[in-house]
Coordinates of C-alpha atoms and ligand atoms in Angstrom, one line a residue:
X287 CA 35.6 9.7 25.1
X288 CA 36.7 13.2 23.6
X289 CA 35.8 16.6 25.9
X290 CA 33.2 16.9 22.9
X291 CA 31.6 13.9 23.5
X292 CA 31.3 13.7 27.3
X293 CA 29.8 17.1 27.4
X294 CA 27.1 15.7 25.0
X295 CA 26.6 13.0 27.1
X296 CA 26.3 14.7 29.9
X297 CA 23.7 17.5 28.6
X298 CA 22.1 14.5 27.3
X299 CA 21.7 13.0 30.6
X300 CA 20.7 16.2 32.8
X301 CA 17.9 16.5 29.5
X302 CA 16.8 13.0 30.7
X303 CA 16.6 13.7 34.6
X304 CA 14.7 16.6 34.2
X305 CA 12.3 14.8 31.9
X306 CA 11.8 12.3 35.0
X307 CA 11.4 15.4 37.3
X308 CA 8.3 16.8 35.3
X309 CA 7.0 13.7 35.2
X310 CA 7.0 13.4 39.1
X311 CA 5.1 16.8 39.6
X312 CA 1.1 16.3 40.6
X313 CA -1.4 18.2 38.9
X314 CA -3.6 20.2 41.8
X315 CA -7.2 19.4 42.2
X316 CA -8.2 22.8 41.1
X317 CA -5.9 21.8 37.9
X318 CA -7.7 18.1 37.2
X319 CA -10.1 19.3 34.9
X320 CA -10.8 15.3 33.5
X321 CA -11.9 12.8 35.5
X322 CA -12.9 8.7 34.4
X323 CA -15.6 9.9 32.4
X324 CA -13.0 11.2 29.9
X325 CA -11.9 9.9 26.6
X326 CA -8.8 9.7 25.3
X327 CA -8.1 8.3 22.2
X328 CA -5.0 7.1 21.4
X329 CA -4.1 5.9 17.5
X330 CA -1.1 3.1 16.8
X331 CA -1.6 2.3 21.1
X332 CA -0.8 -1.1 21.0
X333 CA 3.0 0.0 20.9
X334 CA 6.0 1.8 21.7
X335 CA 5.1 5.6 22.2
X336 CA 1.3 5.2 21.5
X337 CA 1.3 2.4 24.2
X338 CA 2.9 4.5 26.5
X339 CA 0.7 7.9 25.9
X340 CA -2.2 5.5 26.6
X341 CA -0.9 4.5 30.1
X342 CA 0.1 7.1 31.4
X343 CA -3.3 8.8 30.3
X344 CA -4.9 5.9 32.4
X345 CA -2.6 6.7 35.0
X346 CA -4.2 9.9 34.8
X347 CA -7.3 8.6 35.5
X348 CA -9.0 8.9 32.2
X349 CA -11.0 6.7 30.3
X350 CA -8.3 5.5 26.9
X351 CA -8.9 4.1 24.1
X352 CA -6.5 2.0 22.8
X353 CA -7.0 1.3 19.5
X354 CA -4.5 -0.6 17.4
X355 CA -4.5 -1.8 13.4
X356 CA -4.9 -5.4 14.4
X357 CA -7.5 -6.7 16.4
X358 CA -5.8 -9.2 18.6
X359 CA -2.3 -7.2 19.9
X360 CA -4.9 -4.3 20.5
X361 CA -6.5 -6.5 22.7
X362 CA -3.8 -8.0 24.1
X363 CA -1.7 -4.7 24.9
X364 CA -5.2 -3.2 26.5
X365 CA -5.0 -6.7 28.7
X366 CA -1.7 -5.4 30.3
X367 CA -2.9 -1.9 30.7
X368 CA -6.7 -3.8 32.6
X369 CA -4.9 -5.7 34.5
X370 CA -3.3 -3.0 36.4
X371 CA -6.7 -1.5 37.3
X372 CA -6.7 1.2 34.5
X373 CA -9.8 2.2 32.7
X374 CA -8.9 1.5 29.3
X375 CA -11.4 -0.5 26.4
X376 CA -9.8 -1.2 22.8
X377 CA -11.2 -1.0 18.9
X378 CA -9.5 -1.8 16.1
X379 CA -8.3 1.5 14.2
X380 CA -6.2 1.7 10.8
X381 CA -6.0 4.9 9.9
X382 CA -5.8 4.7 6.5
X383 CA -8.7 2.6 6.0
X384 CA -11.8 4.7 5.8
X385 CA -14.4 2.0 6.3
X386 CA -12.2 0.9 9.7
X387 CA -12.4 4.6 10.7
X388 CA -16.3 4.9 10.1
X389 CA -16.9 1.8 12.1
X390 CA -14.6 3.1 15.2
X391 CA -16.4 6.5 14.9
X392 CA -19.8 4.9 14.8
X393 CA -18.6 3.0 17.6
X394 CA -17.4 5.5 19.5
X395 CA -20.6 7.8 19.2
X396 CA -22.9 4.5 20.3
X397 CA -20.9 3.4 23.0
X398 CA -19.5 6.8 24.6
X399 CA -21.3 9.5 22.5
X400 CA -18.0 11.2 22.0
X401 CA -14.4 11.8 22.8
X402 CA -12.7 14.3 24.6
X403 CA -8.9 13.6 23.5
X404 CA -7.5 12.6 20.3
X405 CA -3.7 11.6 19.8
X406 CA -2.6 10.8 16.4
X407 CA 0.5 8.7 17.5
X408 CA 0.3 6.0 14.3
X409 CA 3.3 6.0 12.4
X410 CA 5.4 4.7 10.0
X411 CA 9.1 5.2 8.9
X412 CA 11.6 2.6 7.0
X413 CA 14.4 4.6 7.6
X414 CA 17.3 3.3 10.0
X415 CA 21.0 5.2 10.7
X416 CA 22.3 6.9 7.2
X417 CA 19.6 5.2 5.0
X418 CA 17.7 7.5 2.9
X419 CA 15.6 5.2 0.6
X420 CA 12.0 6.6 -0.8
X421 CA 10.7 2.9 -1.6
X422 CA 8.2 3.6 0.9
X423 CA 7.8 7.0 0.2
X424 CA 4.0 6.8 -0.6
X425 CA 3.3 4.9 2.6
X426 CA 5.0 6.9 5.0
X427 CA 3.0 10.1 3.5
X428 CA -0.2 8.4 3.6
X429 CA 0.1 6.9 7.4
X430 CA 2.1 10.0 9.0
X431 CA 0.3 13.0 7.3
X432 CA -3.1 11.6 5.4
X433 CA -4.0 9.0 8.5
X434 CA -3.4 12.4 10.9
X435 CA -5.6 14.0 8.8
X436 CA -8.0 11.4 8.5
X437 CA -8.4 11.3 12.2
X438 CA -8.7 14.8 13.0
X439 CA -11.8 15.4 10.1
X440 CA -13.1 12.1 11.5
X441 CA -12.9 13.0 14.9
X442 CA -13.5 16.9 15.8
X443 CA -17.7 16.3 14.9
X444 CA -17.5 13.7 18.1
X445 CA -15.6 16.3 20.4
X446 CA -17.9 17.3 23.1
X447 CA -18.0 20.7 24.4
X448 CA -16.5 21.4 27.6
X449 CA -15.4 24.4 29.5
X450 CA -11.1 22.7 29.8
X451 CA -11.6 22.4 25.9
X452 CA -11.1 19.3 23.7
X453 CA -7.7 18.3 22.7
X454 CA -5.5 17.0 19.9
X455 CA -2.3 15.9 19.9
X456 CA -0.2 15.1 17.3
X457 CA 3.2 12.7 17.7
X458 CA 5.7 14.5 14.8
X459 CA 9.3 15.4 15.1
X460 CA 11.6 17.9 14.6
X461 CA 13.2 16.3 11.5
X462 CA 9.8 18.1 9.6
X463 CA 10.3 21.7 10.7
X464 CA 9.5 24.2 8.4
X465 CA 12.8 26.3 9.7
X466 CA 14.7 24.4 11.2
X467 CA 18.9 25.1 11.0
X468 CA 19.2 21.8 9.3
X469 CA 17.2 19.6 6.9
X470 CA 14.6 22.0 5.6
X471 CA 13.1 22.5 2.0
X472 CA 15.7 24.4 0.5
X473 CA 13.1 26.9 -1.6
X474 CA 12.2 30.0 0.0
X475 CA 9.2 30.9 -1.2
X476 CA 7.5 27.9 -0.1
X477 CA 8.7 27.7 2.9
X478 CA 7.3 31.4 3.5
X479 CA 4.1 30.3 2.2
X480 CA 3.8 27.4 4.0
X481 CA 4.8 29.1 7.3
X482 CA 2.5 32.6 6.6
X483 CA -0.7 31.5 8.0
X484 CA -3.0 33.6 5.6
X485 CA -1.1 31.7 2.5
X486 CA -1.5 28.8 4.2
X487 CA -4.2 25.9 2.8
X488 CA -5.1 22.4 3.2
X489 CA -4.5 22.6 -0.6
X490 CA -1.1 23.9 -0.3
X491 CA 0.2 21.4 1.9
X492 CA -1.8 18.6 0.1
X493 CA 0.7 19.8 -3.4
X494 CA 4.0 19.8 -1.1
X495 CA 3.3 16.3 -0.5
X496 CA 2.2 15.2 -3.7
X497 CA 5.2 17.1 -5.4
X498 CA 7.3 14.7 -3.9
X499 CA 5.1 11.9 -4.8
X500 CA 5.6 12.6 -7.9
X501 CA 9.4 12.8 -7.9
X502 CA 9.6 9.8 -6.6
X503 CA 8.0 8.3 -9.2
X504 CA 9.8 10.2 -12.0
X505 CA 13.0 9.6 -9.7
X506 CA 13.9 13.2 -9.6
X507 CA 13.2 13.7 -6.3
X508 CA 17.0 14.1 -5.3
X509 CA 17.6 17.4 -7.1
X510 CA 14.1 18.4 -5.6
X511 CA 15.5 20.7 -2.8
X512 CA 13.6 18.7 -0.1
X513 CA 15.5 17.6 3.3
X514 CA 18.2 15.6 3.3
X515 CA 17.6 13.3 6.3
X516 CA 14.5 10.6 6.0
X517 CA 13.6 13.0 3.4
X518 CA 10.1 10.7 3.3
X519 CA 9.7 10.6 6.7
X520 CA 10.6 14.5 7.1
X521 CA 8.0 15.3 4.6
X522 CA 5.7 13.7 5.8
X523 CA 6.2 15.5 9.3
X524 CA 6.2 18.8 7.8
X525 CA 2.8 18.4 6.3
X526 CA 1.9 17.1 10.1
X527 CA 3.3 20.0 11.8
X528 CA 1.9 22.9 8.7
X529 CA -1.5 21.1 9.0
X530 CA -1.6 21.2 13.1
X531 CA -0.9 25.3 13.0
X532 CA -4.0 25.4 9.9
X533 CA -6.5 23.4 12.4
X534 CA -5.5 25.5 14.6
X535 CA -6.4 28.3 13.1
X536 CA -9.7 27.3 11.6
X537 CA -10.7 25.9 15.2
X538 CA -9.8 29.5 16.4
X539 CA -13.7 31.3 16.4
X540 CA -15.1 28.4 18.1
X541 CA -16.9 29.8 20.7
X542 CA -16.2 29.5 24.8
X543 CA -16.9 26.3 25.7
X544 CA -16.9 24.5 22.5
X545 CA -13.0 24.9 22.5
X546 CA -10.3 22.5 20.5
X547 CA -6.8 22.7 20.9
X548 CA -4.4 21.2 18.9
X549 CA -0.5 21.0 19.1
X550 CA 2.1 19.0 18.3
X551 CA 5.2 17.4 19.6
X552 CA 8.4 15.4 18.7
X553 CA 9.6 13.0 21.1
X554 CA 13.2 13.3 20.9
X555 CA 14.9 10.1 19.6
X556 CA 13.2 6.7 21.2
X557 CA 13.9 3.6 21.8
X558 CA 11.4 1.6 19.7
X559 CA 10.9 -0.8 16.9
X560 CA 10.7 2.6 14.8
X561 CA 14.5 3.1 15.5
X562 CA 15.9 -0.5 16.0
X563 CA 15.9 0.5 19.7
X564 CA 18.9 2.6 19.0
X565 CA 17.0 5.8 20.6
X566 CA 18.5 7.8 23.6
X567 CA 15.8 8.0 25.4
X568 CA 12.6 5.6 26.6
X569 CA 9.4 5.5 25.3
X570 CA 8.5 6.5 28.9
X571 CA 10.0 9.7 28.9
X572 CA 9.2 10.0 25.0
X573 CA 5.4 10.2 25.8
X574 CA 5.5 12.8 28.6
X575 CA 5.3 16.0 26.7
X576 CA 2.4 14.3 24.5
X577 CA 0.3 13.5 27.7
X578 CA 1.2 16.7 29.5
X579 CA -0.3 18.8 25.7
X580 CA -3.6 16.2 26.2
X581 CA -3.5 17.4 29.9
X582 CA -2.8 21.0 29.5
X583 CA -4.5 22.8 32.7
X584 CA -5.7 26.7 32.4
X585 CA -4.2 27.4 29.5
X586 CA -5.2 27.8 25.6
X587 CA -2.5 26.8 23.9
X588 CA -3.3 26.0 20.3
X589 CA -1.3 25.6 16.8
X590 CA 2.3 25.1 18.2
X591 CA 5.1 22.7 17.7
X592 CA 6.7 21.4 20.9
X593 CA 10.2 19.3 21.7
X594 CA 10.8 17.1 24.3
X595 CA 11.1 18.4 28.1
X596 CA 7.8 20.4 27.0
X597 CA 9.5 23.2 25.4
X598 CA 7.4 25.4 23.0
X599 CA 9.4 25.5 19.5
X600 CA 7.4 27.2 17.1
Ligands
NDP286 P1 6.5 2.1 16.6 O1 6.9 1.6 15.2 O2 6.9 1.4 17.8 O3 4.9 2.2 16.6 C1 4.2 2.7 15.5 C2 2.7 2.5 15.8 O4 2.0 3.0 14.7 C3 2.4 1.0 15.9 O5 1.4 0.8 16.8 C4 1.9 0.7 14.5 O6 1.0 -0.4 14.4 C5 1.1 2.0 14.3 N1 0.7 2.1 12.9 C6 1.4 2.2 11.7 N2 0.6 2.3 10.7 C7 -0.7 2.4 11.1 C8 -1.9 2.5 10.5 N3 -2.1 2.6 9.2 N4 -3.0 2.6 11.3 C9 -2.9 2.5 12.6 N5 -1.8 2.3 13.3 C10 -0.6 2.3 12.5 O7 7.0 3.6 16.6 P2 7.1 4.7 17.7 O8 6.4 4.3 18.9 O9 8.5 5.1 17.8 O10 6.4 5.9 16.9 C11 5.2 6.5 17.4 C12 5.1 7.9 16.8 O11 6.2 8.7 17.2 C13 5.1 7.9 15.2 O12 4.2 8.9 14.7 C14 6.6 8.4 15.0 O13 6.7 9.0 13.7 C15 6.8 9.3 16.1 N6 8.2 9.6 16.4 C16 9.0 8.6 16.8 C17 10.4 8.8 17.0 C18 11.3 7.8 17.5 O14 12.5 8.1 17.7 N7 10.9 6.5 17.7 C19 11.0 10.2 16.8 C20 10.0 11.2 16.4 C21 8.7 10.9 16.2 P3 1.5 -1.9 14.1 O15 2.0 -2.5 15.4 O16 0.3 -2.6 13.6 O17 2.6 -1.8 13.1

């Protein structure tokens, strides 16, 4: 191995231990503002990341809600999670299917009344290595960025008020940021509207995405100026990540005690089906800053993108 190389490595590795430490630090009792009564919602659970968010949220103590596209590996990935003594019930959730969200909501607000945590963790990308095919462009879009969105106007009416604050999380990654060294939308201008919070709309980001819809069906995408890597799948992350900091920022004048917070994270690169297992790191380690965001003690942090190792990015 080069000089290069091992010093990589070994960063890589100290990255990983450190992970592992903040995962071995207790929150205080004066910090534990949740207890089993509540909810955590956790969307694409039945897997990989999503699975792990939702146990170590039960770990936590909290009621989860595992919900999963298919019925019967929701159920059976919520068995695991029961059988070890955790507090965790299961509903089938696709969240691109609006009559599948209705049900889940009207579920929820019968059997619980509401929810205190959302994580939008469902995801798609068909991606792998040096690949850079848009044959799923439309898909990816609609499950990373218009299923996140689907969940959070769905869900934020069943948020009950609290004095810790409700919380949403939102799984992304850095491959969508907005100013990032590498990979980002090569036009100015909209990157400086997209990032300036007063130009800043739903509708704005809504006409990034569909801009590139629209390429890809004209197959002019490629001279489009968009990023370079899993250009879908980046896109599709941007909108996550531009969307989180508007939420944000709508949420902002709710009043004490009726608080929501939202952020969002990327997990580094895991070792799931997403990546053909070819991640460096677990989705063990991947889903600590996500439950530490849902967990956040004493502090409002709201409208910011965060890596792994719970470092603040943007
Ligand atoms: P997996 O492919 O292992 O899991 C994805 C999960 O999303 C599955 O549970 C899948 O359900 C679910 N899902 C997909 N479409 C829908 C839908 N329409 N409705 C409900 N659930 C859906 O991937 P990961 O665990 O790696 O990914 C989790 C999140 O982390 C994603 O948002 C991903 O973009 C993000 N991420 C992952 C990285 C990585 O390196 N792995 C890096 C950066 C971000 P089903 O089992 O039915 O297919």
């Amino acid at each position: 191995m080069t000089g290069k190389k091992e010093k990589a490595k070994e960063k890589r590795e100290k990255r990983l231990q450190e992970i592992s430490l903040l995962r071995t630090i207790p929150y205080s009792d004066h910090q534990r503002w949740w207890s089993q009564e509540t909810i955590a919602v956790v969307t694409g659970a039945n897997r990989g990341i999503g699975f792990e968010i939702a146990r170590q949220l039960a770990g936590h103590g909290l009621t989860v809600i595992l919900t999963s596209r298919d019925t019967s590996v929701g159920i059976e990935a919520a068995k695991v999670l029961q059988e070890g003594g955790f507090n965790v019930d299961v509903h089938q959730l696709d969240v691109l299917d609006g009559e599948s969200i209705s049900e889940f909501t009207e579920w929820i607000k019968e059997k619980y009344g509401g929810i205190d945590i959302l994580v939008n963790n469902a995801g798609v990308n068909y991606n792998l290595g040096s690949d850079n095919s848009v044959q799923f462009a439309q898909q990816v879009v609609d499950t990373n960025y218009y299923g996140t969105k689907n969940m959070i106007k769905a869900m934020i009416p069943l948020m009950r008020p609290s004095a810790a604050g409700a919380r949403i999380v939102n799984v992304s990654s850095r491959l969508g940021k907005l100013n990032g060294r590498r990979n980002r939308i090569q036009d100015a201008n909209l990157r400086e509207e997209l990032f300036n919070l007063d130009t800043l709309s739903e509708e704005l980001i809504d006409r990034t995405v569909s801009t590139f819809l629209q390429q890809v069906e004209d197959d002019t995408w490629q001279s489009g100026g968009w990023p370079q890597t899993f250009t879908d799948y980046s896109i599709s992350k941007l909108a996550v990540n531009a969307y989180t900091r508007l939420v944000a920022k709508e949420l902002s004048d709710r009043p004490e005690g009726e608080k929501i917070y939202i952020n969002c994270y990327c997990p580094g690169w895991v070792k799931t089906a997403m990546t053909g297992w070819a991640g460096n790191i677990s989705a063990e380690d991947a889903a600590d800053t996500g439950v530490w965001l849902a967990l956040l003690p004493d502090v409002a942090i709201t409208g910011k993108f965060f890596a792994e190792r719970r470092e603040v990015n943007f």
